[in-house]
PDB file of C-alpha atoms and ligand atoms in Angstrom:
ATOM      1  CA  MET A  19     -34.502 -14.073  20.614  1.00 96.00           C
ATOM      2  CA  LEU A  20     -36.191 -16.675  18.860  1.00 98.00           C
ATOM      3  CA  VAL A  21     -35.420 -20.643  19.034  1.00 98.00           C
ATOM      4  CA  ASP A  22     -35.804 -23.527  16.364  1.00 98.00           C
ATOM      5  CA  SER A  23     -36.761 -25.824  18.712  1.00 98.00           C
ATOM      6  CA  HIS A  24     -36.675 -28.622  15.916  1.00 98.00           C
ATOM      7  CA  CYS A  25     -34.305 -28.729  12.735  1.00 98.00           C
ATOM      8  CA  HIS A  26     -32.704 -31.734  11.249  1.00 98.00           C
ATOM      9  CA  LEU A  27     -29.054 -29.968  10.152  1.00 98.00           C
ATOM     10  CA  ASP A  28     -27.321 -33.299  10.182  1.00 97.00           C
ATOM     11  CA  PHE A  29     -29.409 -34.509   7.024  1.00 97.00           C
ATOM     12  CA  PRO A  30     -27.820 -33.952   3.538  1.00 95.00           C
ATOM     13  CA  ASP A  31     -29.123 -30.468   2.178  1.00 93.00           C
ATOM     14  CA  PHE A  32     -27.229 -29.118   4.763  1.00 95.00           C
ATOM     15  CA  ALA A  33     -23.828 -31.037   4.355  1.00 93.00           C
ATOM     16  CA  GLU A  34     -22.538 -28.545   2.021  1.00 93.00           C
ATOM     17  CA  ASP A  35     -23.239 -25.018   3.982  1.00 93.00           C
ATOM     18  CA  LEU A  36     -23.396 -25.772   7.894  1.00 97.00           C
ATOM     19  CA  ASP A  37     -21.487 -22.830   8.868  1.00 97.00           C
ATOM     20  CA  GLY A  38     -23.429 -20.625   6.206  1.00 97.00           C
ATOM     21  CA  ILE A  39     -26.976 -22.461   7.528  1.00 97.00           C
ATOM     22  CA  VAL A  40     -25.606 -21.283  10.929  1.00 98.00           C
ATOM     23  CA  SER A  41     -24.450 -18.245  10.893  1.00 98.00           C
ATOM     24  CA  ARG A  42     -27.491 -17.101   9.112  1.00 98.00           C
ATOM     25  CA  ALA A  43     -29.278 -18.332  11.830  1.00 98.00           C
ATOM     26  CA  ARG A  44     -27.634 -16.051  14.140  1.00 98.00           C
ATOM     27  CA  ALA A  45     -27.458 -13.497  12.050  1.00 98.00           C
ATOM     28  CA  ALA A  46     -31.563 -13.365  11.944  1.00 97.00           C
ATOM     29  CA  GLY A  47     -31.766 -13.689  16.059  1.00 98.00           C
ATOM     30  CA  ILE A  48     -32.253 -17.361  16.541  1.00 98.00           C
ATOM     31  CA  GLY A  49     -30.430 -17.739  19.616  1.00 98.00           C
ATOM     32  CA  ARG A  50     -30.816 -21.574  20.132  1.00 98.00           C
ATOM     33  CA  MET A  51     -30.577 -24.550  17.600  1.00 98.00           C
ATOM     34  CA  VAL A  52     -32.069 -28.139  18.412  1.00 98.00           C
ATOM     35  CA  THR A  53     -31.166 -30.480  15.708  1.00 98.00           C
ATOM     36  CA  ILE A  54     -33.715 -33.359  16.228  1.00 98.00           C
ATOM     37  CA  SER A  55     -32.681 -37.202  16.128  1.00 98.00           C
ATOM     38  CA  THR A  56     -34.441 -39.047  13.710  1.00 98.00           C
ATOM     39  CA  ARG A  57     -31.917 -42.748  14.372  1.00 98.00           C
ATOM     40  CA  VAL A  58     -30.692 -43.482  17.554  1.00 98.00           C
ATOM     41  CA  ARG A  59     -28.118 -45.110  15.499  1.00 98.00           C
ATOM     42  CA  LYS A  60     -27.099 -42.098  14.077  1.00 98.00           C
ATOM     43  CA  LEU A  61     -26.588 -40.019  17.266  1.00 98.00           C
ATOM     44  CA  THR A  62     -22.937 -39.795  16.981  1.00 98.00           C
ATOM     45  CA  GLN A  63     -23.232 -37.816  13.591  1.00 97.00           C
ATOM     46  CA  LEU A  64     -25.824 -35.679  15.019  1.00 98.00           C
ATOM     47  CA  LEU A  65     -23.758 -34.822  18.150  1.00 98.00           C
ATOM     48  CA  ALA A  66     -20.436 -34.223  16.101  1.00 98.00           C
ATOM     49  CA  ILE A  67     -23.378 -31.225  14.876  1.00 98.00           C
ATOM     50  CA  ALA A  68     -24.026 -30.175  18.319  1.00 98.00           C
ATOM     51  CA  GLU A  69     -20.588 -30.118  19.401  1.00 98.00           C
ATOM     52  CA  ARG A  70     -19.514 -27.857  16.872  1.00 98.00           C
ATOM     53  CA  PHE A  71     -21.204 -24.626  17.282  1.00 98.00           C
ATOM     54  CA  ASP A  72     -22.372 -23.820  20.900  1.00 97.00           C
ATOM     55  CA  ASP A  73     -25.974 -23.158  20.446  1.00 98.00           C
ATOM     56  CA  VAL A  74     -27.466 -26.399  18.547  1.00 98.00           C
ATOM     57  CA  TYR A  75     -28.532 -28.814  20.839  1.00 98.00           C
ATOM     58  CA  CYS A  76     -29.787 -32.075  20.143  1.00 98.00           C
ATOM     59  CA  SER A  77     -32.105 -34.589  20.636  1.00 98.00           C
ATOM     60  CA  VAL A  78     -31.974 -38.632  20.849  1.00 98.00           C
ATOM     61  CA  GLY A  79     -35.157 -41.126  19.272  1.00 98.00           C
ATOM     62  CA  THR A  80     -36.350 -42.867  16.664  1.00 98.00           C
ATOM     63  CA  HIS A  81     -38.308 -41.516  13.968  1.00 98.00           C
ATOM     64  CA  PRO A  82     -42.136 -43.787  13.521  1.00 98.00           C
ATOM     65  CA  HIS A  83     -40.087 -43.737  10.081  1.00 97.00           C
ATOM     66  CA  ASN A  84     -37.647 -45.584  11.069  1.00 97.00           C
ATOM     67  CA  ALA A  85     -39.629 -47.897  13.784  1.00 97.00           C
ATOM     68  CA  ASP A  86     -39.135 -51.506  12.253  1.00 97.00           C
ATOM     69  CA  GLU A  87     -35.133 -50.565  12.192  1.00 97.00           C
ATOM     70  CA  GLU A  88     -35.043 -49.694  15.392  1.00 98.00           C
ATOM     71  CA  ASP A  89     -37.561 -51.816  16.685  1.00 97.00           C
ATOM     72  CA  GLY A  90     -36.492 -52.828  20.388  1.00 95.00           C
ATOM     73  CA  ILE A  91     -34.479 -49.966  21.834  1.00 98.00           C
ATOM     74  CA  ALA A  92     -35.161 -49.969  25.685  1.00 97.00           C
ATOM     75  CA  PRO A  93     -35.775 -47.085  27.550  1.00 98.00           C
ATOM     76  CA  ASP A  94     -32.874 -47.583  29.168  1.00 98.00           C
ATOM     77  CA  GLU A  95     -30.232 -47.405  26.798  1.00 98.00           C
ATOM     78  CA  LEU A  96     -31.842 -44.338  25.531  1.00 98.00           C
ATOM     79  CA  ILE A  97     -31.982 -42.861  28.972  1.00 98.00           C
ATOM     80  CA  ALA A  98     -27.547 -43.579  29.137  1.00 98.00           C
ATOM     81  CA  LEU A  99     -27.869 -41.775  25.573  1.00 98.00           C
ATOM     82  CA  THR A 100     -29.399 -38.323  27.546  1.00 98.00           C
ATOM     83  CA  GLN A 101     -26.349 -38.152  29.836  1.00 98.00           C
ATOM     84  CA  HIS A 102     -24.509 -36.034  27.830  1.00 98.00           C
ATOM     85  CA  PRO A 103     -24.471 -32.802  27.743  1.00 98.00           C
ATOM     86  CA  LYS A 104     -25.587 -31.650  24.319  1.00 98.00           C
ATOM     87  CA  VAL A 105     -28.678 -34.362  24.349  1.00 98.00           C
ATOM     88  CA  VAL A 106     -31.139 -32.128  25.636  1.00 98.00           C
ATOM     89  CA  ALA A 107     -34.700 -34.373  24.377  1.00 99.00           C
ATOM     90  CA  LEU A 108     -35.693 -37.395  23.868  1.00 98.00           C
ATOM     91  CA  GLY A 109     -37.647 -37.871  19.867  1.00 98.00           C
ATOM     92  CA  GLU A 110     -38.480 -37.344  17.267  1.00 98.00           C
ATOM     93  CA  ALA A 111     -40.832 -39.981  17.703  1.00 98.00           C
ATOM     94  CA  GLY A 112     -44.311 -40.917  17.531  1.00 98.00           C
ATOM     95  CA  LEU A 113     -46.713 -42.766  15.328  1.00 98.00           C
ATOM     96  CA  ASP A 114     -47.437 -41.007  11.405  1.00 97.00           C
ATOM     97  CA  TYR A 115     -50.181 -43.572   9.163  1.00 96.00           C
ATOM     98  CA  PHE A 116     -49.513 -40.799   6.514  1.00 93.00           C
ATOM     99  CA  TYR A 117     -46.645 -42.662   5.026  1.00 86.00           C
ATOM    100  CA  ASP A 118     -46.149 -46.284   4.966  1.00 80.00           C
ATOM    101  CA  ASN A 119     -43.200 -46.596   6.446  1.00 86.00           C
ATOM    102  CA  GLY A 120     -42.971 -48.191   9.606  1.00 87.00           C
ATOM    103  CA  SER A 121     -45.160 -50.540  10.812  1.00 95.00           C
ATOM    104  CA  PRO A 122     -47.712 -48.445  13.576  1.00 97.00           C
ATOM    105  CA  GLU A 123     -46.954 -51.837  15.811  1.00 97.00           C
ATOM    106  CA  ALA A 124     -43.537 -51.111  15.578  1.00 98.00           C
ATOM    107  CA  GLN A 125     -43.833 -47.481  15.668  1.00 98.00           C
ATOM    108  CA  ALA A 126     -46.564 -47.939  19.236  1.00 98.00           C
ATOM    109  CA  ARG A 127     -43.611 -49.498  21.015  1.00 98.00           C
ATOM    110  CA  GLY A 128     -40.958 -47.330  19.663  1.00 98.00           C
ATOM    111  CA  PHE A 129     -43.509 -44.551  21.233  1.00 98.00           C
ATOM    112  CA  ARG A 130     -44.061 -45.377  24.602  1.00 98.00           C
ATOM    113  CA  ALA A 131     -39.936 -46.525  25.098  1.00 98.00           C
ATOM    114  CA  HIS A 132     -39.279 -42.862  24.279  1.00 98.00           C
ATOM    115  CA  ILE A 133     -42.053 -41.162  26.849  1.00 98.00           C
ATOM    116  CA  ALA A 134     -40.419 -44.073  29.752  1.00 98.00           C
ATOM    117  CA  ALA A 135     -37.319 -42.448  29.117  1.00 98.00           C
ATOM    118  CA  ALA A 136     -39.181 -39.081  29.048  1.00 98.00           C
ATOM    119  CA  ARG A 137     -41.000 -39.878  32.376  1.00 98.00           C
ATOM    120  CA  ALA A 138     -37.632 -40.946  34.118  1.00 98.00           C
ATOM    121  CA  THR A 139     -35.468 -38.238  33.026  1.00 98.00           C
ATOM    122  CA  GLY A 140     -37.516 -35.420  33.058  1.00 98.00           C
ATOM    123  CA  LEU A 141     -36.050 -34.673  29.910  1.00 98.00           C
ATOM    124  CA  PRO A 142     -39.163 -33.058  27.028  1.00 98.00           C
ATOM    125  CA  LEU A 143     -40.464 -35.723  24.136  1.00 99.00           C
ATOM    126  CA  VAL A 144     -40.582 -34.230  20.235  1.00 98.00           C
ATOM    127  CA  ILE A 145     -43.750 -36.324  19.578  1.00 98.00           C
ATOM    128  CA  HIS A 146     -44.351 -36.859  15.408  1.00 98.00           C
ATOM    129  CA  THR A 147     -48.149 -37.170  15.063  1.00 98.00           C
ATOM    130  CA  ARG A 148     -49.912 -37.297  11.652  1.00 97.00           C
ATOM    131  CA  GLU A 149     -53.023 -38.836  10.651  1.00 96.00           C
ATOM    132  CA  ALA A 150     -52.876 -40.332  13.487  1.00 97.00           C
ATOM    133  CA  ASP A 151     -55.070 -38.097  15.954  1.00 98.00           C
ATOM    134  CA  GLU A 152     -57.035 -40.959  17.719  1.00 98.00           C
ATOM    135  CA  ASP A 153     -54.183 -43.292  18.374  1.00 98.00           C
ATOM    136  CA  CYS A 154     -51.998 -40.628  19.601  1.00 98.00           C
ATOM    137  CA  GLY A 155     -54.516 -39.104  21.616  1.00 98.00           C
ATOM    138  CA  ARG A 156     -55.212 -42.745  23.501  1.00 98.00           C
ATOM    139  CA  ILE A 157     -51.385 -43.730  24.012  1.00 98.00           C
ATOM    140  CA  LEU A 158     -50.784 -40.222  25.859  1.00 98.00           C
ATOM    141  CA  GLU A 159     -53.866 -40.559  27.762  1.00 98.00           C
ATOM    142  CA  GLU A 160     -52.298 -43.955  28.786  1.00 98.00           C
ATOM    143  CA  GLU A 161     -49.235 -42.707  29.054  1.00 98.00           C
ATOM    144  CA  ALA A 162     -49.567 -40.328  31.066  1.00 98.00           C
ATOM    145  CA  ALA A 163     -51.798 -42.394  33.714  1.00 98.00           C
ATOM    146  CA  ARG A 164     -49.014 -44.214  34.213  1.00 98.00           C
ATOM    147  CA  GLY A 165     -46.673 -40.638  35.984  1.00 98.00           C
ATOM    148  CA  SER A 166     -46.091 -37.446  34.058  1.00 97.00           C
ATOM    149  CA  PHE A 167     -44.149 -36.365  31.358  1.00 98.00           C
ATOM    150  CA  ARG A 168     -43.159 -33.752  29.467  1.00 98.00           C
ATOM    151  CA  ALA A 169     -43.676 -33.009  25.652  1.00 98.00           C
ATOM    152  CA  VAL A 170     -43.675 -31.254  22.698  1.00 98.00           C
ATOM    153  CA  LEU A 171     -46.935 -32.037  20.016  1.00 98.00           C
ATOM    154  CA  HIS A 172     -44.035 -31.001  16.965  1.00 98.00           C
ATOM    155  CA  CYS A 173     -45.270 -29.626  13.529  1.00 98.00           C
ATOM    156  CA  TYR A 174     -48.671 -30.195  14.799  1.00 98.00           C
ATOM    157  CA  THR A 175     -51.238 -30.948  11.657  1.00 97.00           C
ATOM    158  CA  GLY A 176     -54.111 -32.780  13.842  1.00 97.00           C
ATOM    159  CA  GLY A 177     -57.256 -31.743  14.402  1.00 97.00           C
ATOM    160  CA  ARG A 178     -58.325 -29.194  17.837  1.00 98.00           C
ATOM    161  CA  GLU A 179     -59.705 -32.597  19.719  1.00 98.00           C
ATOM    162  CA  LEU A 180     -55.883 -33.964  20.087  1.00 98.00           C
ATOM    163  CA  ALA A 181     -54.078 -30.674  20.274  1.00 98.00           C
ATOM    164  CA  LEU A 182     -56.584 -29.457  22.943  1.00 98.00           C
ATOM    165  CA  LYS A 183     -56.295 -33.228  24.523  1.00 98.00           C
ATOM    166  CA  ALA A 184     -52.730 -32.514  24.723  1.00 98.00           C
ATOM    167  CA  VAL A 185     -52.751 -29.397  26.434  1.00 98.00           C
ATOM    168  CA  SER A 186     -54.979 -30.669  29.354  1.00 98.00           C
ATOM    169  CA  LEU A 187     -52.302 -33.206  29.706  1.00 98.00           C
ATOM    170  CA  GLY A 188     -49.800 -30.536  29.651  1.00 98.00           C
ATOM    171  CA  LEU A 189     -47.757 -31.011  26.459  1.00 98.00           C
ATOM    172  CA  TYR A 190     -46.550 -27.995  24.590  1.00 98.00           C
ATOM    173  CA  ILE A 191     -47.588 -27.580  20.370  1.00 98.00           C
ATOM    174  CA  GLY A 192     -45.731 -27.251  18.322  1.00 98.00           C
ATOM    175  CA  PHE A 193     -45.657 -24.768  14.576  1.00 98.00           C
ATOM    176  CA  THR A 194     -43.895 -24.727  11.335  1.00 98.00           C
ATOM    177  CA  GLY A 195     -43.707 -22.965   8.135  1.00 97.00           C
ATOM    178  CA  ILE A 196     -47.195 -25.268   7.467  1.00 97.00           C
ATOM    179  CA  LEU A 197     -48.397 -22.284   9.321  1.00 97.00           C
ATOM    180  CA  THR A 198     -48.020 -19.971   6.901  1.00 96.00           C
ATOM    181  CA  PHE A 199     -49.942 -21.779   3.776  1.00 96.00           C
ATOM    182  CA  LYS A 200     -52.848 -20.592   2.127  1.00 94.00           C
ATOM    183  CA  LYS A 201     -54.983 -23.328   3.383  1.00 95.00           C
ATOM    184  CA  SER A 202     -54.303 -23.609   6.867  1.00 97.00           C
ATOM    185  CA  GLU A 203     -56.904 -21.785   8.106  1.00 97.00           C
ATOM    186  CA  ALA A 204     -57.965 -24.026  10.306  1.00 98.00           C
ATOM    187  CA  LEU A 205     -54.474 -24.679  11.671  1.00 98.00           C
ATOM    188  CA  ARG A 206     -54.497 -20.861  12.696  1.00 98.00           C
ATOM    189  CA  ALA A 207     -57.420 -20.813  14.549  1.00 98.00           C
ATOM    190  CA  LEU A 208     -56.662 -23.546  16.946  1.00 98.00           C
ATOM    191  CA  ALA A 209     -53.029 -21.913  16.613  1.00 98.00           C
ATOM    192  CA  ALA A 210     -55.001 -18.681  18.747  1.00 98.00           C
ATOM    193  CA  GLU A 211     -57.163 -20.953  20.652  1.00 98.00           C
ATOM    194  CA  LEU A 212     -53.738 -22.441  22.587  1.00 98.00           C
ATOM    195  CA  PRO A 213     -53.117 -21.203  26.341  1.00 98.00           C
ATOM    196  CA  PRO A 214     -49.633 -18.353  25.280  1.00 98.00           C
ATOM    197  CA  ASP A 215     -47.726 -20.499  27.866  1.00 98.00           C
ATOM    198  CA  ARG A 216     -48.035 -24.234  25.671  1.00 98.00           C
ATOM    199  CA  ILE A 217     -46.955 -22.298  21.914  1.00 98.00           C
ATOM    200  CA  LEU A 218     -43.583 -23.127  20.203  1.00 98.00           C
ATOM    201  CA  VAL A 219     -42.132 -22.568  16.973  1.00 98.00           C
ATOM    202  CA  GLU A 220     -40.046 -24.481  15.086  1.00 98.00           C
ATOM    203  CA  THR A 221     -39.149 -24.923  11.247  1.00 98.00           C
ATOM    204  CA  ASP A 222     -38.399 -28.897   9.843  1.00 98.00           C
ATOM    205  CA  SER A 223     -35.467 -27.261   8.173  1.00 98.00           C
ATOM    206  CA  PRO A 224     -35.435 -28.923   5.342  1.00 97.00           C
ATOM    207  CA  TYR A 225     -38.493 -29.444   4.860  1.00 94.00           C
ATOM    208  CA  LEU A 226     -41.658 -26.668   4.868  1.00 93.00           C
ATOM    209  CA  ALA A 227     -39.987 -23.439   4.199  1.00 95.00           C
ATOM    210  CA  PRO A 228     -42.537 -21.161   4.806  1.00 93.00           C
ATOM    211  CA  GLY A 229     -44.158 -18.306   3.661  1.00 87.00           C
ATOM    212  CA  LYS A 230     -42.579 -16.797   0.766  1.00 88.00           C
ATOM    213  CA  PHE A 231     -40.054 -19.523   0.940  1.00 92.00           C
ATOM    214  CA  ARG A 232     -42.133 -22.169  -0.557  1.00 89.00           C
ATOM    215  CA  GLY A 233     -40.905 -24.688  -2.135  1.00 89.00           C
ATOM    216  CA  LYS A 234     -36.924 -23.891  -1.580  1.00 93.00           C
ATOM    217  CA  ARG A 235     -34.878 -25.656   0.706  1.00 95.00           C
ATOM    218  CA  ASN A 236     -35.915 -23.919   4.807  1.00 97.00           C
ATOM    219  CA  GLU A 237     -33.344 -23.671   6.725  1.00 98.00           C
ATOM    220  CA  PRO A 238     -33.599 -22.500  10.595  1.00 98.00           C
ATOM    221  CA  ALA A 239     -33.261 -18.660  10.349  1.00 98.00           C
ATOM    222  CA  TYR A 240     -36.748 -19.033   8.480  1.00 98.00           C
ATOM    223  CA  VAL A 241     -38.432 -19.840  11.773  1.00 98.00           C
ATOM    224  CA  VAL A 242     -38.873 -16.219  11.756  1.00 97.00           C
ATOM    225  CA  GLU A 243     -41.507 -15.999   9.319  1.00 97.00           C
ATOM    226  CA  VAL A 244     -43.240 -19.003  11.531  1.00 98.00           C
ATOM    227  CA  ALA A 245     -43.403 -16.604  14.096  1.00 98.00           C
ATOM    228  CA  LYS A 246     -44.565 -13.693  12.172  1.00 98.00           C
ATOM    229  CA  VAL A 247     -47.834 -15.417  11.557  1.00 98.00           C
ATOM    230  CA  LEU A 248     -48.683 -16.987  14.537  1.00 98.00           C
ATOM    231  CA  ALA A 249     -48.393 -13.466  16.030  1.00 98.00           C
ATOM    232  CA  GLU A 250     -50.829 -12.089  13.479  1.00 98.00           C
ATOM    233  CA  ALA A 251     -53.379 -15.035  14.022  1.00 98.00           C
ATOM    234  CA  ARG A 252     -52.931 -14.446  17.779  1.00 98.00           C
ATOM    235  CA  GLY A 253     -53.313 -10.754  17.488  1.00 98.00           C
ATOM    236  CA  VAL A 254     -50.053  -9.894  19.137  1.00 98.00           C
ATOM    237  CA  SER A 255     -46.675  -8.643  18.127  1.00 98.00           C
ATOM    238  CA  LEU A 256     -44.145 -10.813  16.490  1.00 98.00           C
ATOM    239  CA  GLU A 257     -41.779  -9.195  19.540  1.00 98.00           C
ATOM    240  CA  GLU A 258     -44.501 -10.721  22.094  1.00 98.00           C
ATOM    241  CA  ILE A 259     -44.080 -13.650  19.915  1.00 98.00           C
ATOM    242  CA  SER A 260     -40.776 -13.845  20.382  1.00 98.00           C
ATOM    243  CA  ARG A 261     -40.219 -14.061  24.140  1.00 98.00           C
ATOM    244  CA  GLN A 262     -43.447 -15.662  24.524  1.00 98.00           C
ATOM    245  CA  THR A 263     -42.210 -18.883  22.936  1.00 98.00           C
ATOM    246  CA  THR A 264     -38.643 -18.306  23.861  1.00 98.00           C
ATOM    247  CA  GLU A 265     -39.554 -18.599  27.360  1.00 98.00           C
ATOM    248  CA  ASN A 266     -41.750 -21.305  27.001  1.00 98.00           C
ATOM    249  CA  PHE A 267     -39.026 -23.385  24.968  1.00 98.00           C
ATOM    250  CA  PHE A 268     -36.513 -23.047  28.282  1.00 98.00           C
ATOM    251  CA  ARG A 269     -39.223 -23.929  30.022  1.00 98.00           C
ATOM    252  CA  LEU A 270     -39.637 -27.215  28.385  1.00 98.00           C
ATOM    253  CA  PHE A 271     -36.186 -27.754  27.340  1.00 98.00           C
ATOM    254  CA  SER A 272     -34.906 -26.777  30.757  1.00 98.00           C
ATOM    255  CA  LYS A 273     -31.474 -28.889  29.781  1.00 98.00           C
ATOM    256  CA  VAL A 274     -30.535 -26.367  27.708  1.00 98.00           C
ATOM    257  CA  PRO A 275     -29.203 -23.654  29.305  1.00 96.00           C
ATOM    258  CA  ALA A 276     -30.997 -19.849  29.368  1.00 92.00           C
TER     259      ALA A 276
HETATM  260 ZN1   ZN B 305     -41.841 -35.276  12.510  1.00 94.10          ZN
HETATM  261 ZN1   ZN B 306     -38.480 -33.684  12.158  1.00 94.10          ZN
END
């Protein structure tokens, strides 16, 4: 069994074909999917999808791109929304300095509010970080000093230093189809180096179709391609990577029934 720990089933790209997407994922051996929230204010729509499929769960959070729009959402509100049985994580929240969406200040405020909610609930936080290694590392260290929390740096594309810092703070690292791209040698080297109990696979679909599907719409079934490349990079079998990443998923996303 494999798990897609990060997809976006509520995006318009999937609207026409959601039953097909989920049944293809099941046929490919994907046992669970977590559809990740990008706007707290759209949780109702996301929950409708999670409630429709037994093996689909969701998170609640504000993507850094939407940080200005949802500035000021307090940890208490996030905590209340996690009471729903299908909400199994916070996020995605964090810092994205690659795109000019969301002021850095609002992104940081949102990031810290989501960390507070993760700490209070014990649920994992899905962290989005892009071109923001230094500030992300600093916030993680400051917040970890206030009290531990659980999290994954999803769709990891940052440097080695931030990844190792995150691992030392007890966090996980998630890999997408970017791992399969030819130019991603440094990322594969990092993926090979991380402890086996801290790695996850995900698609971030509909974006980032891996390997042979590059340029097409991505979907949860293709997480197999990410797992294959991760296995190759680490010099283990696909079966071993499937077993390990699935075990890691259930340890981190502990609200999802095994
Ligand atoms: Zn993201
Ligand atoms: Zn995402």
